[in-house]
PDB file of C-alpha atoms in Angstrom:
ATOM      1  CA  MET A   1     -15.988  20.615 -15.436  1.00 45.00           C
ATOM      2  CA  TYR A   2     -17.508  18.302 -18.032  1.00 52.00           C
ATOM      3  CA  LEU A   3     -20.011  19.861 -20.450  1.00 53.00           C
ATOM      4  CA  GLN A   4     -21.823  17.755 -22.998  1.00 52.00           C
ATOM      5  CA  ASN A   5     -22.944  20.956 -24.822  1.00 53.00           C
ATOM      6  CA  ALA A   6     -19.317  21.499 -25.878  1.00 65.00           C
ATOM      7  CA  SER A   7     -19.161  18.150 -27.704  1.00 76.00           C
ATOM      8  CA  ILE A   8     -17.766  17.889 -31.213  1.00 82.00           C
ATOM      9  CA  ASN A   9     -18.296  15.456 -34.065  1.00 86.00           C
ATOM     10  CA  VAL A  10     -15.157  13.328 -34.071  1.00 87.00           C
ATOM     11  CA  THR A  11     -14.384  11.542 -37.333  1.00 89.00           C
ATOM     12  CA  HIS A  12     -10.666  11.002 -36.672  1.00 92.00           C
ATOM     13  CA  PHE A  13      -8.430  10.813 -33.648  1.00 93.00           C
ATOM     14  CA  ILE A  14      -4.905  12.210 -33.479  1.00 92.00           C
ATOM     15  CA  ILE A  15      -2.469   9.827 -31.773  1.00 92.00           C
ATOM     16  CA  GLY A  16      -0.231  11.970 -29.580  1.00 89.00           C
ATOM     17  CA  GLY A  17       1.444   9.335 -27.434  1.00 85.00           C
ATOM     18  CA  PHE A  18       4.704   9.502 -29.368  1.00 87.00           C
ATOM     19  CA  ASP A  19       5.038  13.293 -29.523  1.00 84.00           C
ATOM     20  CA  THR A  20       7.884  13.382 -27.010  1.00 85.00           C
ATOM     21  CA  VAL A  21       9.841  10.480 -28.507  1.00 85.00           C
ATOM     22  CA  ILE A  22      13.304  11.660 -29.548  1.00 87.00           C
ATOM     23  CA  ARG A  23      14.187   8.984 -32.122  1.00 89.00           C
ATOM     24  CA  PRO A  24      10.882   7.583 -33.398  1.00 89.00           C
ATOM     25  CA  GLU A  25      12.430   5.860 -36.439  1.00 92.00           C
ATOM     26  CA  ALA A  26      14.789   3.760 -34.318  1.00 92.00           C
ATOM     27  CA  ILE A  27      12.004   2.707 -31.965  1.00 92.00           C
ATOM     28  CA  GLY A  28       9.745   2.018 -34.935  1.00 93.00           C
ATOM     29  CA  VAL A  29      12.305  -0.281 -36.574  1.00 95.00           C
ATOM     30  CA  VAL A  30      12.763  -2.244 -33.344  1.00 94.00           C
ATOM     31  CA  MET A  31       8.991  -2.584 -32.926  1.00 94.00           C
ATOM     32  CA  LEU A  32       8.618  -3.658 -36.557  1.00 95.00           C
ATOM     33  CA  ILE A  33      11.277  -6.367 -36.212  1.00 96.00           C
ATOM     34  CA  ILE A  34       9.755  -7.681 -32.973  1.00 95.00           C
ATOM     35  CA  TYR A  35       6.251  -7.619 -34.463  1.00 95.00           C
ATOM     36  CA  LEU A  36       7.323  -9.528 -37.583  1.00 96.00           C
ATOM     37  CA  LEU A  37       9.141 -12.118 -35.461  1.00 96.00           C
ATOM     38  CA  VAL A  38       6.080 -12.632 -33.262  1.00 93.00           C
ATOM     39  CA  VAL A  39       3.766 -13.052 -36.250  1.00 95.00           C
ATOM     40  CA  LEU A  40       6.227 -15.314 -38.069  1.00 96.00           C
ATOM     41  CA  ALA A  41       6.857 -17.561 -35.059  1.00 94.00           C
ATOM     42  CA  ASN A  42       3.168 -17.975 -34.285  1.00 94.00           C
ATOM     43  CA  THR A  43       2.292 -18.548 -37.946  1.00 95.00           C
ATOM     44  CA  VAL A  44       4.923 -21.275 -38.246  1.00 95.00           C
ATOM     45  CA  ASN A  45       3.597 -22.802 -35.044  1.00 92.00           C
ATOM     46  CA  ILE A  46       0.066 -22.854 -36.425  1.00 94.00           C
ATOM     47  CA  LEU A  47       1.144 -24.331 -39.766  1.00 95.00           C
ATOM     48  CA  PHE A  48       3.117 -27.110 -38.058  1.00 93.00           C
ATOM     49  CA  ILE A  49       0.078 -28.105 -36.041  1.00 92.00           C
ATOM     50  CA  ILE A  50      -2.261 -27.934 -39.042  1.00 92.00           C
ATOM     51  CA  PHE A  51      -0.131 -30.004 -41.426  1.00 92.00           C
ATOM     52  CA  ASP A  52       1.268 -32.550 -38.969  1.00 89.00           C
ATOM     53  CA  LYS A  53      -1.548 -34.978 -38.180  1.00 88.00           C
ATOM     54  CA  ARG A  54       0.401 -36.316 -35.219  1.00 89.00           C
ATOM     55  CA  LEU A  55      -0.186 -32.945 -33.550  1.00 88.00           C
ATOM     56  CA  HIS A  56      -3.950 -33.083 -33.970  1.00 91.00           C
ATOM     57  CA  LYS A  57      -4.427 -33.542 -30.241  1.00 90.00           C
ATOM     58  CA  PRO A  58      -6.188 -31.421 -27.602  1.00 90.00           C
ATOM     59  CA  MET A  59      -2.994 -29.951 -26.137  1.00 88.00           C
ATOM     60  CA  TYR A  60      -1.693 -28.815 -29.514  1.00 90.00           C
ATOM     61  CA  LEU A  61      -5.090 -27.448 -30.521  1.00 93.00           C
ATOM     62  CA  LEU A  62      -4.902 -25.234 -27.442  1.00 92.00           C
ATOM     63  CA  VAL A  63      -1.350 -24.212 -28.368  1.00 91.00           C
ATOM     64  CA  CYS A  64      -2.651 -23.320 -31.827  1.00 93.00           C
ATOM     65  CA  ASN A  65      -5.437 -21.274 -30.238  1.00 94.00           C
ATOM     66  CA  LEU A  66      -2.893 -19.407 -28.089  1.00 92.00           C
ATOM     67  CA  ALA A  67      -0.825 -18.662 -31.199  1.00 93.00           C
ATOM     68  CA  VAL A  68      -3.898 -17.205 -32.929  1.00 95.00           C
ATOM     69  CA  VAL A  69      -4.605 -15.078 -29.863  1.00 95.00           C
ATOM     70  CA  ASP A  70      -1.004 -13.810 -29.836  1.00 93.00           C
ATOM     71  CA  ILE A  71      -1.235 -12.773 -33.490  1.00 95.00           C
ATOM     72  CA  ILE A  72      -4.536 -10.980 -32.938  1.00 95.00           C
ATOM     73  CA  TYR A  73      -3.311  -9.319 -29.744  1.00 94.00           C
ATOM     74  CA  THR A  74      -0.091  -7.962 -31.232  1.00 93.00           C
ATOM     75  CA  SER A  75      -1.683  -7.051 -34.571  1.00 95.00           C
ATOM     76  CA  SER A  76      -4.412  -5.008 -32.888  1.00 94.00           C
ATOM     77  CA  THR A  77      -2.073  -2.130 -32.026  1.00 93.00           C
ATOM     78  CA  SER A  78       1.421  -2.740 -33.430  1.00 94.00           C
ATOM     79  CA  PRO A  79       0.707  -1.658 -37.048  1.00 94.00           C
ATOM     80  CA  THR A  80      -0.780   1.609 -35.801  1.00 94.00           C
ATOM     81  CA  MET A  81       2.168   2.411 -33.554  1.00 93.00           C
ATOM     82  CA  ILE A  82       4.688   1.396 -36.217  1.00 94.00           C
ATOM     83  CA  GLY A  83       2.873   3.604 -38.730  1.00 93.00           C
ATOM     84  CA  VAL A  84       3.093   6.585 -36.393  1.00 93.00           C
ATOM     85  CA  LEU A  85       6.795   6.054 -35.682  1.00 92.00           C
ATOM     86  CA  LEU A  86       8.033   5.201 -39.176  1.00 93.00           C
ATOM     87  CA  ALA A  87       5.567   6.840 -41.559  1.00 90.00           C
ATOM     88  CA  GLY A  88       4.331   9.696 -39.391  1.00 87.00           C
ATOM     89  CA  VAL A  89       0.693   8.665 -39.868  1.00 89.00           C
ATOM     90  CA  ASN A  90      -0.659   9.849 -36.542  1.00 90.00           C
ATOM     91  CA  THR A  91      -4.381   9.844 -37.333  1.00 93.00           C
ATOM     92  CA  ILE A  92      -6.938   7.063 -37.125  1.00 94.00           C
ATOM     93  CA  SER A  93     -10.603   7.179 -38.068  1.00 94.00           C
ATOM     94  CA  TYR A  94     -13.250   6.922 -35.367  1.00 94.00           C
ATOM     95  CA  VAL A  95     -14.557   3.589 -36.665  1.00 94.00           C
ATOM     96  CA  GLU A  96     -11.061   2.121 -36.937  1.00 94.00           C
ATOM     97  CA  CYS A  97     -10.325   3.326 -33.416  1.00 94.00           C
ATOM     98  CA  ILE A  98     -13.399   1.587 -31.997  1.00 95.00           C
ATOM     99  CA  ILE A  99     -12.544  -1.605 -33.875  1.00 95.00           C
ATOM    100  CA  GLN A 100      -8.968  -1.432 -32.606  1.00 95.00           C
ATOM    101  CA  MET A 101     -10.223  -1.002 -29.051  1.00 95.00           C
ATOM    102  CA  PHE A 102     -12.437  -4.080 -29.387  1.00 96.00           C
ATOM    103  CA  VAL A 103      -9.726  -6.263 -30.960  1.00 96.00           C
ATOM    104  CA  PHE A 104      -7.111  -5.162 -28.418  1.00 94.00           C
ATOM    105  CA  HIS A 105      -9.325  -5.997 -25.451  1.00 94.00           C
ATOM    106  CA  LEU A 106     -10.442  -9.222 -27.136  1.00 95.00           C
ATOM    107  CA  GLY A 107      -6.790 -10.269 -27.380  1.00 94.00           C
ATOM    108  CA  ALA A 108      -6.173  -9.341 -23.736  1.00 92.00           C
ATOM    109  CA  VAL A 109      -9.185 -11.307 -22.487  1.00 94.00           C
ATOM    110  CA  MET A 110      -8.536 -14.311 -24.714  1.00 95.00           C
ATOM    111  CA  GLU A 111      -4.886 -14.459 -23.656  1.00 92.00           C
ATOM    112  CA  ARG A 112      -5.990 -15.080 -20.077  1.00 92.00           C
ATOM    113  CA  LEU A 113      -8.788 -17.461 -20.998  1.00 94.00           C
ATOM    114  CA  ALA A 114      -6.435 -19.427 -23.278  1.00 93.00           C
ATOM    115  CA  LEU A 115      -3.888 -19.823 -20.481  1.00 91.00           C
ATOM    116  CA  ALA A 116      -6.651 -20.901 -18.098  1.00 92.00           C
ATOM    117  CA  ILE A 117      -7.990 -23.608 -20.402  1.00 93.00           C
ATOM    118  CA  MET A 118      -4.446 -24.848 -21.030  1.00 91.00           C
ATOM    119  CA  ALA A 119      -3.995 -25.211 -17.267  1.00 90.00           C
ATOM    120  CA  PHE A 120      -7.249 -27.192 -17.165  1.00 92.00           C
ATOM    121  CA  ASP A 121      -5.984 -29.413 -19.984  1.00 90.00           C
ATOM    122  CA  ARG A 122      -2.758 -30.181 -18.109  1.00 87.00           C
ATOM    123  CA  LEU A 123      -4.746 -30.819 -14.924  1.00 88.00           C
ATOM    124  CA  ILE A 124      -6.862 -33.495 -16.599  1.00 89.00           C
ATOM    125  CA  ALA A 125      -3.847 -34.964 -18.421  1.00 85.00           C
ATOM    126  CA  ILE A 126      -1.886 -35.481 -15.202  1.00 84.00           C
ATOM    127  CA  ILE A 127      -4.531 -36.548 -12.706  1.00 84.00           C
ATOM    128  CA  CYS A 128      -6.501 -38.652 -15.220  1.00 83.00           C
ATOM    129  CA  PRO A 129      -3.889 -39.850 -17.741  1.00 79.00           C
ATOM    130  CA  PHE A 130      -5.804 -42.946 -18.854  1.00 82.00           C
ATOM    131  CA  GLN A 131      -9.151 -41.166 -19.267  1.00 86.00           C
ATOM    132  CA  TYR A 132      -7.631 -37.979 -20.721  1.00 85.00           C
ATOM    133  CA  HIS A 133      -8.380 -38.729 -24.379  1.00 85.00           C
ATOM    134  CA  SER A 134     -11.926 -39.778 -23.597  1.00 88.00           C
ATOM    135  CA  TYR A 135     -12.601 -36.712 -21.442  1.00 89.00           C
ATOM    136  CA  LEU A 136     -10.965 -34.121 -23.695  1.00 90.00           C
ATOM    137  CA  THR A 137     -11.516 -35.037 -27.314  1.00 91.00           C
ATOM    138  CA  ASN A 138     -10.627 -32.726 -30.189  1.00 92.00           C
ATOM    139  CA  THR A 139     -14.307 -31.978 -30.746  1.00 93.00           C
ATOM    140  CA  ARG A 140     -14.847 -31.000 -27.125  1.00 93.00           C
ATOM    141  CA  ILE A 141     -11.742 -28.822 -27.084  1.00 94.00           C
ATOM    142  CA  ILE A 142     -12.847 -27.022 -30.253  1.00 94.00           C
ATOM    143  CA  PHE A 143     -16.328 -26.490 -28.813  1.00 95.00           C
ATOM    144  CA  LEU A 144     -14.909 -25.263 -25.489  1.00 94.00           C
ATOM    145  CA  THR A 145     -12.551 -22.914 -27.313  1.00 95.00           C
ATOM    146  CA  TYR A 146     -15.473 -21.577 -29.349  1.00 95.00           C
ATOM    147  CA  ILE A 147     -17.400 -20.862 -26.131  1.00 96.00           C
ATOM    148  CA  LEU A 148     -14.393 -18.997 -24.726  1.00 95.00           C
ATOM    149  CA  TRP A 149     -14.184 -16.840 -27.856  1.00 96.00           C
ATOM    150  CA  VAL A 150     -17.868 -15.977 -27.511  1.00 96.00           C
ATOM    151  CA  VAL A 151     -17.389 -15.088 -23.832  1.00 95.00           C
ATOM    152  CA  GLY A 152     -14.228 -13.122 -24.610  1.00 95.00           C
ATOM    153  CA  SER A 153     -15.979 -11.202 -27.372  1.00 96.00           C
ATOM    154  CA  GLY A 154     -18.756 -10.307 -24.953  1.00 95.00           C
ATOM    155  CA  PHE A 155     -16.319  -8.887 -22.401  1.00 94.00           C
ATOM    156  CA  ALA A 156     -14.295  -7.080 -25.084  1.00 94.00           C
ATOM    157  CA  ALA A 157     -17.419  -5.475 -26.538  1.00 95.00           C
ATOM    158  CA  LEU A 158     -18.155  -3.730 -23.241  1.00 93.00           C
ATOM    159  CA  ALA A 159     -15.394  -1.135 -23.751  1.00 93.00           C
ATOM    160  CA  PRO A 160     -16.498   0.180 -27.172  1.00 94.00           C
ATOM    161  CA  ALA A 161     -20.155  -0.135 -26.122  1.00 94.00           C
ATOM    162  CA  VAL A 162     -19.490   2.357 -23.326  1.00 93.00           C
ATOM    163  CA  VAL A 163     -17.446   4.776 -25.426  1.00 93.00           C
ATOM    164  CA  VAL A 164     -19.730   5.038 -28.480  1.00 92.00           C
ATOM    165  CA  ARG A 165     -22.603   6.331 -26.333  1.00 91.00           C
ATOM    166  CA  LEU A 166     -20.607   9.251 -24.945  1.00 91.00           C
ATOM    167  CA  PRO A 167     -20.120  12.702 -26.556  1.00 91.00           C
ATOM    168  CA  HIS A 168     -16.559  13.735 -27.377  1.00 89.00           C
ATOM    169  CA  CYS A 169     -14.942  17.068 -26.575  1.00 90.00           C
ATOM    170  CA  TYR A 170     -11.431  16.291 -27.858  1.00 90.00           C
ATOM    171  CA  SER A 171      -9.995  14.515 -30.869  1.00 89.00           C
ATOM    172  CA  ARG A 172      -6.461  14.063 -29.556  1.00 90.00           C
ATOM    173  CA  LEU A 173      -5.438  10.822 -27.831  1.00 90.00           C
ATOM    174  CA  LYS A 174      -2.726  11.227 -25.203  1.00 85.00           C
ATOM    175  CA  TYR A 175      -1.668   7.647 -25.780  1.00 86.00           C
ATOM    176  CA  THR A 176      -0.070   5.433 -28.423  1.00 87.00           C
ATOM    177  CA  PHE A 177      -3.231   3.655 -29.624  1.00 90.00           C
ATOM    178  CA  CYS A 178      -6.981   3.499 -29.017  1.00 91.00           C
ATOM    179  CA  ASP A 179      -6.998   2.179 -25.490  1.00 89.00           C
ATOM    180  CA  TYR A 180     -10.273   2.325 -23.543  1.00 91.00           C
ATOM    181  CA  ALA A 181      -8.983   4.824 -20.989  1.00 88.00           C
ATOM    182  CA  ALA A 182      -7.356   7.028 -23.633  1.00 89.00           C
ATOM    183  CA  VAL A 183     -10.516   7.293 -25.752  1.00 92.00           C
ATOM    184  CA  LEU A 184     -12.652   7.739 -22.639  1.00 91.00           C
ATOM    185  CA  ARG A 185     -10.630  10.806 -21.684  1.00 90.00           C
ATOM    186  CA  THR A 186     -11.574  12.470 -24.981  1.00 91.00           C
ATOM    187  CA  THR A 187     -15.237  12.459 -23.973  1.00 91.00           C
ATOM    188  CA  CYS A 188     -17.126  15.287 -22.287  1.00 90.00           C
ATOM    189  CA  VAL A 189     -18.058  13.306 -19.175  1.00 90.00           C
ATOM    190  CA  ASP A 190     -16.265  12.629 -15.915  1.00 88.00           C
ATOM    191  CA  PRO A 191     -14.284   9.459 -16.768  1.00 86.00           C
ATOM    192  CA  ASN A 192     -13.836   8.226 -13.194  1.00 87.00           C
ATOM    193  CA  TYR A 193     -17.058   6.194 -13.053  1.00 89.00           C
ATOM    194  CA  TYR A 194     -16.338   4.502 -16.386  1.00 90.00           C
ATOM    195  CA  LEU A 195     -12.699   3.926 -15.487  1.00 87.00           C
ATOM    196  CA  ASN A 196     -13.749   2.270 -12.236  1.00 87.00           C
ATOM    197  CA  LEU A 197     -16.249   0.134 -14.148  1.00 88.00           C
ATOM    198  CA  GLY A 198     -13.492  -1.018 -16.505  1.00 86.00           C
ATOM    199  CA  ALA A 199     -11.190  -1.681 -13.557  1.00 84.00           C
ATOM    200  CA  ILE A 200     -13.805  -3.927 -11.936  1.00 87.00           C
ATOM    201  CA  ILE A 201     -14.215  -5.975 -15.116  1.00 88.00           C
ATOM    202  CA  LEU A 202     -10.435  -6.202 -15.557  1.00 85.00           C
ATOM    203  CA  PHE A 203     -10.039  -7.251 -11.920  1.00 84.00           C
ATOM    204  CA  PHE A 204     -12.658  -9.977 -12.325  1.00 88.00           C
ATOM    205  CA  ILE A 205     -11.125 -11.463 -15.482  1.00 90.00           C
ATOM    206  CA  LEU A 206      -7.522 -11.154 -14.290  1.00 87.00           C
ATOM    207  CA  PHE A 207      -7.967 -12.633 -10.843  1.00 87.00           C
ATOM    208  CA  PHE A 208     -10.549 -15.255 -11.818  1.00 90.00           C
ATOM    209  CA  THR A 209      -8.265 -16.762 -14.451  1.00 91.00           C
ATOM    210  CA  PHE A 210      -5.172 -16.385 -12.250  1.00 90.00           C
ATOM    211  CA  ILE A 211      -6.819 -18.072  -9.262  1.00 91.00           C
ATOM    212  CA  PHE A 212      -8.106 -20.856 -11.507  1.00 92.00           C
ATOM    213  CA  ILE A 213      -4.590 -21.443 -12.877  1.00 90.00           C
ATOM    214  CA  CYS A 214      -3.082 -21.370  -9.377  1.00 89.00           C
ATOM    215  CA  LEU A 215      -5.626 -23.871  -8.060  1.00 91.00           C
ATOM    216  CA  SER A 216      -4.937 -26.135 -11.039  1.00 89.00           C
ATOM    217  CA  TYR A 217      -1.212 -26.028 -10.324  1.00 87.00           C
ATOM    218  CA  CYS A 218      -1.780 -26.701  -6.620  1.00 87.00           C
ATOM    219  CA  VAL A 219      -3.816 -29.806  -7.400  1.00 87.00           C
ATOM    220  CA  ILE A 220      -1.218 -30.944  -9.933  1.00 83.00           C
ATOM    221  CA  LEU A 221       1.684 -30.409  -7.498  1.00 81.00           C
ATOM    222  CA  ILE A 222      -0.101 -32.306  -4.741  1.00 82.00           C
ATOM    223  CA  PHE A 223      -0.867 -35.147  -7.129  1.00 79.00           C
ATOM    224  CA  VAL A 224       2.653 -35.257  -8.584  1.00 76.00           C
ATOM    225  CA  LYS A 225       4.252 -35.126  -5.141  1.00 75.00           C
ATOM    226  CA  SER A 226       2.464 -38.283  -4.057  1.00 72.00           C
ATOM    227  CA  SER A 227       2.931 -40.124  -7.350  1.00 67.00           C
ATOM    228  CA  ASN A 228       5.644 -42.222  -8.945  1.00 63.00           C
ATOM    229  CA  ASN A 229       8.528 -41.020 -11.116  1.00 53.00           C
ATOM    230  CA  ASP A 230       6.625 -41.373 -14.385  1.00 58.00           C
ATOM    231  CA  LYS A 231       4.038 -38.889 -13.243  1.00 55.00           C
ATOM    232  CA  LYS A 232       6.767 -36.618 -11.963  1.00 54.00           C
ATOM    233  CA  LYS A 233       8.198 -36.537 -15.461  1.00 59.00           C
ATOM    234  CA  MET A 234       4.759 -35.556 -16.710  1.00 60.00           C
ATOM    235  CA  GLY A 235       5.009 -32.517 -14.458  1.00 59.00           C
ATOM    236  CA  GLY A 236       7.850 -31.320 -16.654  1.00 61.00           C
ATOM    237  CA  THR A 237       5.337 -30.628 -19.412  1.00 65.00           C
ATOM    238  CA  LEU A 238       4.019 -27.755 -17.290  1.00 72.00           C
ATOM    239  CA  LEU A 239       7.220 -25.740 -17.619  1.00 72.00           C
ATOM    240  CA  SER A 240       6.372 -24.043 -20.925  1.00 72.00           C
ATOM    241  CA  HIS A 241       2.885 -23.180 -19.722  1.00 74.00           C
ATOM    242  CA  LEU A 242       4.293 -21.836 -16.447  1.00 78.00           C
ATOM    243  CA  ILE A 243       6.672 -19.578 -18.381  1.00 78.00           C
ATOM    244  CA  CYS A 244       3.757 -18.182 -20.428  1.00 78.00           C
ATOM    245  CA  VAL A 245       1.689 -17.596 -17.291  1.00 81.00           C
ATOM    246  CA  THR A 246       4.590 -15.840 -15.541  1.00 80.00           C
ATOM    247  CA  CYS A 247       5.374 -13.617 -18.535  1.00 77.00           C
ATOM    248  CA  HIS A 248       1.733 -12.595 -18.866  1.00 76.00           C
ATOM    249  CA  TYR A 249       0.594 -12.118 -15.274  1.00 80.00           C
ATOM    250  CA  CYS A 250       3.732 -10.648 -13.673  1.00 79.00           C
ATOM    251  CA  PRO A 251       3.662  -7.418 -15.746  1.00 76.00           C
ATOM    252  CA  ALA A 252      -0.104  -7.157 -15.225  1.00 73.00           C
ATOM    253  CA  PHE A 253       0.193  -7.395 -11.443  1.00 73.00           C
ATOM    254  CA  ILE A 254       3.191  -5.043 -11.388  1.00 75.00           C
ATOM    255  CA  ILE A 255       1.160  -2.434 -13.279  1.00 69.00           C
ATOM    256  CA  ILE A 256      -1.741  -2.847 -10.832  1.00 65.00           C
ATOM    257  CA  VAL A 257       0.530  -2.480  -7.789  1.00 65.00           C
ATOM    258  CA  LEU A 258       2.381   0.547  -9.171  1.00 59.00           C
ATOM    259  CA  THR A 259      -0.887   2.179 -10.184  1.00 57.00           C
ATOM    260  CA  ARG A 260      -2.281   1.712  -6.670  1.00 54.00           C
ATOM    261  CA  LEU A 261       0.913   3.300  -5.304  1.00 54.00           C
ATOM    262  CA  GLY A 262       0.317   6.362  -7.455  1.00 50.00           C
ATOM    263  CA  VAL A 263       3.071   5.764  -9.997  1.00 50.00           C
ATOM    264  CA  ALA A 264       2.205   7.260 -13.381  1.00 48.00           C
ATOM    265  CA  LEU A 265       2.608   4.592 -16.048  1.00 50.00           C
ATOM    266  CA  SER A 266       1.023   6.353 -19.006  1.00 49.00           C
ATOM    267  CA  LEU A 267       0.865   9.745 -20.637  1.00 42.00           C
ATOM    268  CA  TYR A 268      -2.708  10.282 -19.613  1.00 39.00           C
TER     269      TYR A 268
END
């Protein structure tokens, strides 16, 4: 039973997702090393593109954008989890929690949008190689990327916009960071409606970008199959992008399938 009259004024949340971890320090060190490597690799990538004028091209601008997204995505939650595991700081203020929720979902949305626009870039580069630089100039890519960030921010803002309007009955998060579902379950309302609303938005973003990428690859494969060897070599440039798409979407779809089968994947 959900009673709004029993609501409390929450100023801090207690992160309880790691309460059952046996060796938190060991896990924290591993997470810290991985986090530093991710940030370092993406930072080096960005600096190479910025300082090498030969890389000031649409494709590399999109790679730079993806690197920025990766840093934002990993930095949205990793410091909090590392702090809980290594320093024992298991509290986070309400405002910081809402900001973390927004940044985390912004990174998730932008990751998919960045991969989609990179697929579009490769599509134009392969089917229109001679007009590529006239169609996709640096200015147009920057403007298109800016539009995607605005759209991504709009989608990401939906989660905190829903949560801040609801009264809270609990201050303990049964998760490892301020995820939308975890914070929603601290409220005094029945979370099912809001969880379904979030699932619909997630489904739309996930499958829209995935279908767009798949259609782009289908067109590219059809074009490459009927082309000469030079264009077939151009198809090799898709390998790195395909690896990124596989690494991102496979876990997402596995989680969706297991969740639909009733497999519990979280502590809440």
